[in-house]
Amino acid sequence: MQDAAILNRNFLLQAREAAKKPEGGLTTGLSPTMLKRIGDMTNAEIEQFSQLLPITMFTLRVDPAALDRILETSKTKPAAAASYLVSALAR
């Protein structure tokens, strides 16, 4: 459970920073409303919330086929793989 809490804390801290940037929703996958709420959280609230769940509160945002395509493309065309990943996340 402690590993999940560490991951959750780091995610929330990064989301809070991302909330200050226009691309915050894309980089975190969070809705504008949730991003705003996390952006307003104190360190104490982040610590408290990160400890509540025994699982991570984030998920991979690409399907297995996209993941395979990105990994395969990255072997020969890293820039193309990065572009594909961004386009897959923006959907």
PDB file of N, CA and C in Angstrom:
ATOM      1  N   MET A   1       0.818  -1.196   0.000  1.00  0.00           N
ATOM      2  CA  MET A   1       0.000   0.000   0.000  1.00  0.00           C
ATOM      3  C   MET A   1       0.862   1.261   0.000  1.00  0.00           C
ATOM      4  N   GLN A   2       2.012   1.194   0.628  1.00  0.00           N
ATOM      5  CA  GLN A   2       2.874   2.371   0.695  1.00  0.00           C
ATOM      6  C   GLN A   2       3.358   2.787  -0.695  1.00  0.00           C
ATOM      7  N   ASP A   3       3.640   1.807  -1.565  1.00  0.00           N
ATOM      8  CA  ASP A   3       4.064   2.140  -2.924  1.00  0.00           C
ATOM      9  C   ASP A   3       2.974   2.907  -3.663  1.00  0.00           C
ATOM     10  N   ALA A   4       1.723   2.473  -3.517  1.00  0.00           N
ATOM     11  CA  ALA A   4       0.604   3.166  -4.155  1.00  0.00           C
ATOM     12  C   ALA A   4       0.479   4.581  -3.603  1.00  0.00           C
ATOM     13  N   ALA A   5       0.661   4.753  -2.312  1.00  0.00           N
ATOM     14  CA  ALA A   5       0.568   6.084  -1.704  1.00  0.00           C
ATOM     15  C   ALA A   5       1.646   7.010  -2.254  1.00  0.00           C
ATOM     16  N   ILE A   6       2.842   6.489  -2.436  1.00  0.00           N
ATOM     17  CA  ILE A   6       3.935   7.297  -2.991  1.00  0.00           C
ATOM     18  C   ILE A   6       3.608   7.707  -4.423  1.00  0.00           C
ATOM     19  N   LEU A   7       3.132   6.752  -5.222  1.00  0.00           N
ATOM     20  CA  LEU A   7       2.754   7.064  -6.605  1.00  0.00           C
ATOM     21  C   LEU A   7       1.615   8.078  -6.640  1.00  0.00           C
ATOM     22  N   ASN A   8       0.614   7.886  -5.790  1.00  0.00           N
ATOM     23  CA  ASN A   8      -0.513   8.815  -5.741  1.00  0.00           C
ATOM     24  C   ASN A   8      -0.066  10.217  -5.342  1.00  0.00           C
ATOM     25  N   ARG A   9       0.794  10.302  -4.337  1.00  0.00           N
ATOM     26  CA  ARG A   9       1.298  11.607  -3.895  1.00  0.00           C
ATOM     27  C   ARG A   9       2.039  12.303  -5.036  1.00  0.00           C
ATOM     28  N   ASN A  10       2.929  11.569  -5.693  1.00  0.00           N
ATOM     29  CA  ASN A  10       3.687  12.162  -6.797  1.00  0.00           C
ATOM     30  C   ASN A  10       2.769  12.607  -7.929  1.00  0.00           C
ATOM     31  N   PHE A  11       1.774  11.780  -8.248  1.00  0.00           N
ATOM     32  CA  PHE A  11       0.822  12.149  -9.295  1.00  0.00           C
ATOM     33  C   PHE A  11       0.072  13.422  -8.917  1.00  0.00           C
ATOM     34  N   LEU A  12      -0.417  13.489  -7.694  1.00  0.00           N
ATOM     35  CA  LEU A  12      -1.164  14.669  -7.260  1.00  0.00           C
ATOM     36  C   LEU A  12      -0.293  15.922  -7.243  1.00  0.00           C
ATOM     37  N   LEU A  13       0.943  15.792  -6.801  1.00  0.00           N
ATOM     38  CA  LEU A  13       1.852  16.945  -6.810  1.00  0.00           C
ATOM     39  C   LEU A  13       2.118  17.414  -8.234  1.00  0.00           C
ATOM     40  N   GLN A  14       2.332  16.475  -9.142  1.00  0.00           N
ATOM     41  CA  GLN A  14       2.557  16.849 -10.541  1.00  0.00           C
ATOM     42  C   GLN A  14       1.289  17.423 -11.161  1.00  0.00           C
ATOM     43  N   ALA A  15       0.135  16.865 -10.811  1.00  0.00           N
ATOM     44  CA  ALA A  15      -1.128  17.395 -11.323  1.00  0.00           C
ATOM     45  C   ALA A  15      -1.358  18.816 -10.824  1.00  0.00           C
ATOM     46  N   ARG A  16      -1.000  19.071  -9.580  1.00  0.00           N
ATOM     47  CA  ARG A  16      -1.155  20.423  -9.038  1.00  0.00           C
ATOM     48  C   ARG A  16      -0.296  21.414  -9.821  1.00  0.00           C
ATOM     49  N   GLU A  17       0.914  21.020 -10.164  1.00  0.00           N
ATOM     50  CA  GLU A  17       1.777  21.882 -10.984  1.00  0.00           C
ATOM     51  C   GLU A  17       1.218  22.019 -12.396  1.00  0.00           C
ATOM     52  N   ALA A  18       0.719  20.921 -12.952  1.00  0.00           N
ATOM     53  CA  ALA A  18       0.162  20.944 -14.308  1.00  0.00           C
ATOM     54  C   ALA A  18      -1.068  21.839 -14.387  1.00  0.00           C
ATOM     55  N   ALA A  19      -1.785  21.973 -13.288  1.00  0.00           N
ATOM     56  CA  ALA A  19      -2.987  22.809 -13.263  1.00  0.00           C
ATOM     57  C   ALA A  19      -2.676  24.264 -13.580  1.00  0.00           C
ATOM     58  N   LYS A  20      -1.429  24.657 -13.423  1.00  0.00           N
ATOM     59  CA  LYS A  20      -1.014  26.037 -13.685  1.00  0.00           C
ATOM     60  C   LYS A  20      -0.740  26.289 -15.163  1.00  0.00           C
ATOM     61  N   LYS A  21      -0.762  25.220 -15.976  1.00  0.00           N
ATOM     62  CA  LYS A  21      -0.383  25.331 -17.383  1.00  0.00           C
ATOM     63  C   LYS A  21      -1.568  25.012 -18.287  1.00  0.00           C
ATOM     64  N   PRO A  22      -1.624  25.661 -19.449  1.00  0.00           N
ATOM     65  CA  PRO A  22      -2.737  25.405 -20.370  1.00  0.00           C
ATOM     66  C   PRO A  22      -2.840  23.944 -20.821  1.00  0.00           C
ATOM     67  N   GLU A  23      -1.713  23.263 -20.921  1.00  0.00           N
ATOM     68  CA  GLU A  23      -1.721  21.875 -21.387  1.00  0.00           C
ATOM     69  C   GLU A  23      -1.918  20.879 -20.246  1.00  0.00           C
ATOM     70  N   GLY A  24      -2.278  21.355 -19.074  1.00  0.00           N
ATOM     71  CA  GLY A  24      -2.422  20.497 -17.900  1.00  0.00           C
ATOM     72  C   GLY A  24      -3.371  19.334 -18.089  1.00  0.00           C
ATOM     73  N   GLY A  25      -4.482  19.559 -18.760  1.00  0.00           N
ATOM     74  CA  GLY A  25      -5.438  18.483 -18.999  1.00  0.00           C
ATOM     75  C   GLY A  25      -4.868  17.389 -19.874  1.00  0.00           C
ATOM     76  N   LEU A  26      -4.113  17.768 -20.885  1.00  0.00           N
ATOM     77  CA  LEU A  26      -3.508  16.778 -21.777  1.00  0.00           C
ATOM     78  C   LEU A  26      -2.430  15.986 -21.056  1.00  0.00           C
ATOM     79  N   THR A  27      -1.602  16.665 -20.286  1.00  0.00           N
ATOM     80  CA  THR A  27      -0.499  15.960 -19.635  1.00  0.00           C
ATOM     81  C   THR A  27      -0.956  15.066 -18.487  1.00  0.00           C
ATOM     82  N   THR A  28      -2.077  15.387 -17.870  1.00  0.00           N
ATOM     83  CA  THR A  28      -2.544  14.574 -16.743  1.00  0.00           C
ATOM     84  C   THR A  28      -3.701  13.649 -17.083  1.00  0.00           C
ATOM     85  N   GLY A  29      -4.471  13.992 -18.109  1.00  0.00           N
ATOM     86  CA  GLY A  29      -5.667  13.221 -18.428  1.00  0.00           C
ATOM     87  C   GLY A  29      -6.847  13.566 -17.543  1.00  0.00           C
ATOM     88  N   LEU A  30      -6.720  14.636 -16.781  1.00  0.00           N
ATOM     89  CA  LEU A  30      -7.779  15.036 -15.856  1.00  0.00           C
ATOM     90  C   LEU A  30      -8.696  16.075 -16.490  1.00  0.00           C
ATOM     91  N   SER A  31      -9.951  16.067 -16.072  1.00  0.00           N
ATOM     92  CA  SER A  31     -10.904  17.066 -16.552  1.00  0.00           C
ATOM     93  C   SER A  31     -10.502  18.438 -16.005  1.00  0.00           C
ATOM     94  N   PRO A  32     -10.931  19.507 -16.678  1.00  0.00           N
ATOM     95  CA  PRO A  32     -10.619  20.847 -16.162  1.00  0.00           C
ATOM     96  C   PRO A  32     -11.112  21.062 -14.733  1.00  0.00           C
ATOM     97  N   THR A  33     -12.276  20.531 -14.410  1.00  0.00           N
ATOM     98  CA  THR A  33     -12.825  20.683 -13.061  1.00  0.00           C
ATOM     99  C   THR A  33     -11.948  19.986 -12.027  1.00  0.00           C
ATOM    100  N   MET A  34     -11.553  18.747 -12.324  1.00  0.00           N
ATOM    101  CA  MET A  34     -10.709  17.999 -11.385  1.00  0.00           C
ATOM    102  C   MET A  34      -9.330  18.643 -11.285  1.00  0.00           C
ATOM    103  N   LEU A  35      -8.800  19.089 -12.416  1.00  0.00           N
ATOM    104  CA  LEU A  35      -7.490  19.733 -12.417  1.00  0.00           C
ATOM    105  C   LEU A  35      -7.515  20.998 -11.560  1.00  0.00           C
ATOM    106  N   LYS A  36      -8.596  21.762 -11.667  1.00  0.00           N
ATOM    107  CA  LYS A  36      -8.731  22.979 -10.850  1.00  0.00           C
ATOM    108  C   LYS A  36      -8.768  22.618  -9.368  1.00  0.00           C
ATOM    109  N   ARG A  37      -9.530  21.579  -9.033  1.00  0.00           N
ATOM    110  CA  ARG A  37      -9.636  21.174  -7.619  1.00  0.00           C
ATOM    111  C   ARG A  37      -8.295  20.723  -7.070  1.00  0.00           C
ATOM    112  N   ILE A  38      -7.585  19.898  -7.838  1.00  0.00           N
ATOM    113  CA  ILE A  38      -6.266  19.444  -7.391  1.00  0.00           C
ATOM    114  C   ILE A  38      -5.303  20.619  -7.329  1.00  0.00           C
ATOM    115  N   GLY A  39      -5.433  21.548  -8.261  1.00  0.00           N
ATOM    116  CA  GLY A  39      -4.586  22.735  -8.257  1.00  0.00           C
ATOM    117  C   GLY A  39      -4.744  23.576  -7.004  1.00  0.00           C
ATOM    118  N   ASP A  40      -5.909  23.484  -6.379  1.00  0.00           N
ATOM    119  CA  ASP A  40      -6.184  24.244  -5.156  1.00  0.00           C
ATOM    120  C   ASP A  40      -5.852  23.478  -3.872  1.00  0.00           C
ATOM    121  N   MET A  41      -5.418  22.228  -3.997  1.00  0.00           N
ATOM    122  CA  MET A  41      -5.152  21.410  -2.803  1.00  0.00           C
ATOM    123  C   MET A  41      -3.888  21.865  -2.078  1.00  0.00           C
ATOM    124  N   THR A  42      -3.931  21.758  -0.763  1.00  0.00           N
ATOM    125  CA  THR A  42      -2.746  22.038   0.053  1.00  0.00           C
ATOM    126  C   THR A  42      -1.882  20.779   0.115  1.00  0.00           C
ATOM    127  N   ASN A  43      -0.659  20.934   0.594  1.00  0.00           N
ATOM    128  CA  ASN A  43       0.206  19.763   0.776  1.00  0.00           C
ATOM    129  C   ASN A  43      -0.431  18.758   1.733  1.00  0.00           C
ATOM    130  N   ALA A  44      -1.071  19.248   2.781  1.00  0.00           N
ATOM    131  CA  ALA A  44      -1.716  18.357   3.752  1.00  0.00           C
ATOM    132  C   ALA A  44      -2.860  17.574   3.106  1.00  0.00           C
ATOM    133  N   GLU A  45      -3.646  18.237   2.263  1.00  0.00           N
ATOM    134  CA  GLU A  45      -4.739  17.547   1.572  1.00  0.00           C
ATOM    135  C   GLU A  45      -4.206  16.496   0.603  1.00  0.00           C
ATOM    136  N   ILE A  46      -3.138  16.839  -0.103  1.00  0.00           N
ATOM    137  CA  ILE A  46      -2.530  15.874  -1.022  1.00  0.00           C
ATOM    138  C   ILE A  46      -2.024  14.667  -0.251  1.00  0.00           C
ATOM    139  N   GLU A  47      -1.373  14.902   0.856  1.00  0.00           N
ATOM    140  CA  GLU A  47      -0.864  13.799   1.676  1.00  0.00           C
ATOM    141  C   GLU A  47      -2.012  12.927   2.178  1.00  0.00           C
ATOM    142  N   GLN A  48      -3.048  13.550   2.687  1.00  0.00           N
ATOM    143  CA  GLN A  48      -4.200  12.805   3.205  1.00  0.00           C
ATOM    144  C   GLN A  48      -4.857  11.982   2.098  1.00  0.00           C
ATOM    145  N   PHE A  49      -5.125  12.599   0.967  1.00  0.00           N
ATOM    146  CA  PHE A  49      -5.816  11.921  -0.129  1.00  0.00           C
ATOM    147  C   PHE A  49      -4.970  10.802  -0.722  1.00  0.00           C
ATOM    148  N   SER A  50      -3.667  11.019  -0.810  1.00  0.00           N
ATOM    149  CA  SER A  50      -2.790  10.008  -1.413  1.00  0.00           C
ATOM    150  C   SER A  50      -2.744   8.728  -0.587  1.00  0.00           C
ATOM    151  N   GLN A  51      -3.017   8.830   0.697  1.00  0.00           N
ATOM    152  CA  GLN A  51      -2.972   7.671   1.594  1.00  0.00           C
ATOM    153  C   GLN A  51      -4.277   6.866   1.616  1.00  0.00           C
ATOM    154  N   LEU A  52      -5.338   7.397   1.040  1.00  0.00           N
ATOM    155  CA  LEU A  52      -6.658   6.773   1.175  1.00  0.00           C
ATOM    156  C   LEU A  52      -6.845   5.486   0.380  1.00  0.00           C
ATOM    157  N   LEU A  53      -6.264   5.401  -0.800  1.00  0.00           N
ATOM    158  CA  LEU A  53      -6.510   4.255  -1.673  1.00  0.00           C
ATOM    159  C   LEU A  53      -5.337   3.288  -1.687  1.00  0.00           C
ATOM    160  N   PRO A  54      -5.608   1.995  -1.624  1.00  0.00           N
ATOM    161  CA  PRO A  54      -4.525   1.006  -1.696  1.00  0.00           C
ATOM    162  C   PRO A  54      -4.106   0.715  -3.136  1.00  0.00           C
ATOM    163  N   ILE A  55      -4.678   1.481  -4.085  1.00  0.00           N
ATOM    164  CA  ILE A  55      -4.345   1.322  -5.504  1.00  0.00           C
ATOM    165  C   ILE A  55      -3.977   2.683  -6.073  1.00  0.00           C
ATOM    166  N   THR A  56      -3.335   2.695  -7.234  1.00  0.00           N
ATOM    167  CA  THR A  56      -2.990   3.976  -7.849  1.00  0.00           C
ATOM    168  C   THR A  56      -4.244   4.646  -8.388  1.00  0.00           C
ATOM    169  N   MET A  57      -4.258   5.965  -8.355  1.00  0.00           N
ATOM    170  CA  MET A  57      -5.421   6.707  -8.822  1.00  0.00           C
ATOM    171  C   MET A  57      -5.268   7.215 -10.251  1.00  0.00           C
ATOM    172  N   PHE A  58      -4.328   6.658 -10.979  1.00  0.00           N
ATOM    173  CA  PHE A  58      -4.175   7.004 -12.384  1.00  0.00           C
ATOM    174  C   PHE A  58      -4.077   5.718 -13.185  1.00  0.00           C
ATOM    175  N   THR A  59      -4.231   5.846 -14.501  1.00  0.00           N
ATOM    176  CA  THR A  59      -4.241   4.669 -15.359  1.00  0.00           C
ATOM    177  C   THR A  59      -3.559   4.978 -16.686  1.00  0.00           C
ATOM    178  N   LEU A  60      -3.150   3.951 -17.383  1.00  0.00           N
ATOM    179  CA  LEU A  60      -2.574   4.107 -18.710  1.00  0.00           C
ATOM    180  C   LEU A  60      -3.688   4.518 -19.660  1.00  0.00           C
ATOM    181  N   ARG A  61      -3.432   5.508 -20.504  1.00  0.00           N
ATOM    182  CA  ARG A  61      -4.492   6.062 -21.340  1.00  0.00           C
ATOM    183  C   ARG A  61      -4.423   5.624 -22.796  1.00  0.00           C
ATOM    184  N   VAL A  62      -3.702   4.570 -23.093  1.00  0.00           N
ATOM    185  CA  VAL A  62      -3.689   4.024 -24.453  1.00  0.00           C
ATOM    186  C   VAL A  62      -4.100   2.559 -24.383  1.00  0.00           C
ATOM    187  N   ASP A  63      -4.670   2.078 -25.479  1.00  0.00           N
ATOM    188  CA  ASP A  63      -5.057   0.671 -25.497  1.00  0.00           C
ATOM    189  C   ASP A  63      -3.845  -0.192 -25.856  1.00  0.00           C
ATOM    190  N   PRO A  64      -3.937  -1.508 -25.681  1.00  0.00           N
ATOM    191  CA  PRO A  64      -2.787  -2.387 -25.937  1.00  0.00           C
ATOM    192  C   PRO A  64      -2.238  -2.283 -27.363  1.00  0.00           C
ATOM    193  N   ALA A  65      -3.116  -2.126 -28.354  1.00  0.00           N
ATOM    194  CA  ALA A  65      -2.651  -2.012 -29.739  1.00  0.00           C
ATOM    195  C   ALA A  65      -1.815  -0.748 -29.929  1.00  0.00           C
ATOM    196  N   ALA A  66      -2.265   0.354 -29.355  1.00  0.00           N
ATOM    197  CA  ALA A  66      -1.504   1.603 -29.454  1.00  0.00           C
ATOM    198  C   ALA A  66      -0.175   1.477 -28.726  1.00  0.00           C
ATOM    199  N   LEU A  67      -0.178   0.836 -27.575  1.00  0.00           N
ATOM    200  CA  LEU A  67       1.058   0.627 -26.826  1.00  0.00           C
ATOM    201  C   LEU A  67       2.060  -0.170 -27.655  1.00  0.00           C
ATOM    202  N   ASP A  68       1.596  -1.249 -28.281  1.00  0.00           N
ATOM    203  CA  ASP A  68       2.481  -2.056 -29.129  1.00  0.00           C
ATOM    204  C   ASP A  68       3.027  -1.242 -30.291  1.00  0.00           C
ATOM    205  N   ARG A  69       2.160  -0.456 -30.927  1.00  0.00           N
ATOM    206  CA  ARG A  69       2.597   0.362 -32.065  1.00  0.00           C
ATOM    207  C   ARG A  69       3.638   1.395 -31.624  1.00  0.00           C
ATOM    208  N   ILE A  70       3.424   2.023 -30.506  1.00  0.00           N
ATOM    209  CA  ILE A  70       4.362   3.026 -29.994  1.00  0.00           C
ATOM    210  C   ILE A  70       5.709   2.389 -29.685  1.00  0.00           C
ATOM    211  N   LEU A  71       5.694   1.248 -29.020  1.00  0.00           N
ATOM    212  CA  LEU A  71       6.950   0.570 -28.684  1.00  0.00           C
ATOM    213  C   LEU A  71       7.704   0.137 -29.937  1.00  0.00           C
ATOM    214  N   GLU A  72       6.993  -0.398 -30.911  1.00  0.00           N
ATOM    215  CA  GLU A  72       7.637  -0.844 -32.151  1.00  0.00           C
ATOM    216  C   GLU A  72       8.202   0.344 -32.929  1.00  0.00           C
ATOM    217  N   THR A  73       7.421   1.396 -33.072  1.00  0.00           N
ATOM    218  CA  THR A  73       7.863   2.581 -33.810  1.00  0.00           C
ATOM    219  C   THR A  73       9.039   3.258 -33.125  1.00  0.00           C
ATOM    220  N   SER A  74       9.078   3.221 -31.808  1.00  0.00           N
ATOM    221  CA  SER A  74      10.145   3.913 -31.075  1.00  0.00           C
ATOM    222  C   SER A  74      11.523   3.314 -31.339  1.00  0.00           C
ATOM    223  N   LYS A  75      11.576   2.076 -31.801  1.00  0.00           N
ATOM    224  CA  LYS A  75      12.864   1.440 -32.085  1.00  0.00           C
ATOM    225  C   LYS A  75      13.578   2.098 -33.255  1.00  0.00           C
ATOM    226  N   THR A  76      12.818   2.554 -34.240  1.00  0.00           N
ATOM    227  CA  THR A  76      13.433   3.144 -35.433  1.00  0.00           C
ATOM    228  C   THR A  76      13.116   4.620 -35.615  1.00  0.00           C
ATOM    229  N   LYS A  77      12.005   5.066 -35.066  1.00  0.00           N
ATOM    230  CA  LYS A  77      11.585   6.458 -35.244  1.00  0.00           C
ATOM    231  C   LYS A  77      11.054   7.019 -33.924  1.00  0.00           C
ATOM    232  N   PRO A  78      11.950   7.323 -32.994  1.00  0.00           N
ATOM    233  CA  PRO A  78      11.494   7.807 -31.682  1.00  0.00           C
ATOM    234  C   PRO A  78      10.603   9.045 -31.754  1.00  0.00           C
ATOM    235  N   ALA A  79      10.926   9.973 -32.637  1.00  0.00           N
ATOM    236  CA  ALA A  79      10.119  11.194 -32.735  1.00  0.00           C
ATOM    237  C   ALA A  79       8.716  10.869 -33.228  1.00  0.00           C
ATOM    238  N   ALA A  80       8.621   9.957 -34.183  1.00  0.00           N
ATOM    239  CA  ALA A  80       7.305   9.558 -34.693  1.00  0.00           C
ATOM    240  C   ALA A  80       6.506   8.852 -33.605  1.00  0.00           C
ATOM    241  N   ALA A  81       7.179   8.031 -32.813  1.00  0.00           N
ATOM    242  CA  ALA A  81       6.498   7.329 -31.720  1.00  0.00           C
ATOM    243  C   ALA A  81       5.963   8.326 -30.699  1.00  0.00           C
ATOM    244  N   ALA A  82       6.755   9.335 -30.398  1.00  0.00           N
ATOM    245  CA  ALA A  82       6.315  10.359 -29.446  1.00  0.00           C
ATOM    246  C   ALA A  82       5.105  11.115 -29.987  1.00  0.00           C
ATOM    247  N   SER A  83       5.135  11.446 -31.269  1.00  0.00           N
ATOM    248  CA  SER A  83       4.000  12.143 -31.887  1.00  0.00           C
ATOM    249  C   SER A  83       2.748  11.281 -31.868  1.00  0.00           C
ATOM    250  N   TYR A  84       2.920  10.000 -32.170  1.00  0.00           N
ATOM    251  CA  TYR A  84       1.778   9.088 -32.155  1.00  0.00           C
ATOM    252  C   TYR A  84       1.198   8.983 -30.745  1.00  0.00           C
ATOM    253  N   LEU A  85       2.066   8.907 -29.759  1.00  0.00           N
ATOM    254  CA  LEU A  85       1.608   8.812 -28.373  1.00  0.00           C
ATOM    255  C   LEU A  85       0.801  10.045 -27.986  1.00  0.00           C
ATOM    256  N   VAL A  86       1.299  11.221 -28.342  1.00  0.00           N
ATOM    257  CA  VAL A  86       0.571  12.456 -28.024  1.00  0.00           C
ATOM    258  C   VAL A  86      -0.784  12.462 -28.716  1.00  0.00           C
ATOM    259  N   SER A  87      -0.822  12.045 -29.988  1.00  0.00           N
ATOM    260  CA  SER A  87      -2.105  12.036 -30.696  1.00  0.00           C
ATOM    261  C   SER A  87      -3.060  11.014 -30.085  1.00  0.00           C
ATOM    262  N   ALA A  88      -2.541   9.886 -29.638  1.00  0.00           N
ATOM    263  CA  ALA A  88      -3.392   8.876 -29.000  1.00  0.00           C
ATOM    264  C   ALA A  88      -3.951   9.397 -27.680  1.00  0.00           C
ATOM    265  N   LEU A  89      -3.159  10.137 -26.937  1.00  0.00           N
ATOM    266  CA  LEU A  89      -3.605  10.674 -25.650  1.00  0.00           C
ATOM    267  C   LEU A  89      -4.599  11.815 -25.818  1.00  0.00           C
ATOM    268  N   ALA A  90      -4.501  12.536 -26.936  1.00  0.00           N
ATOM    269  CA  ALA A  90      -5.361  13.691 -27.159  1.00  0.00           C
ATOM    270  C   ALA A  90      -6.780  13.296 -27.566  1.00  0.00           C
ATOM    271  N   ARG A  91      -7.003  12.030 -27.865  1.00  0.00           N
ATOM    272  CA  ARG A  91      -8.341  11.581 -28.298  1.00  0.00           C
ATOM    273  C   ARG A  91      -9.334  11.630 -27.183  1.00  0.00           C
TER     274      ARG A  91
END
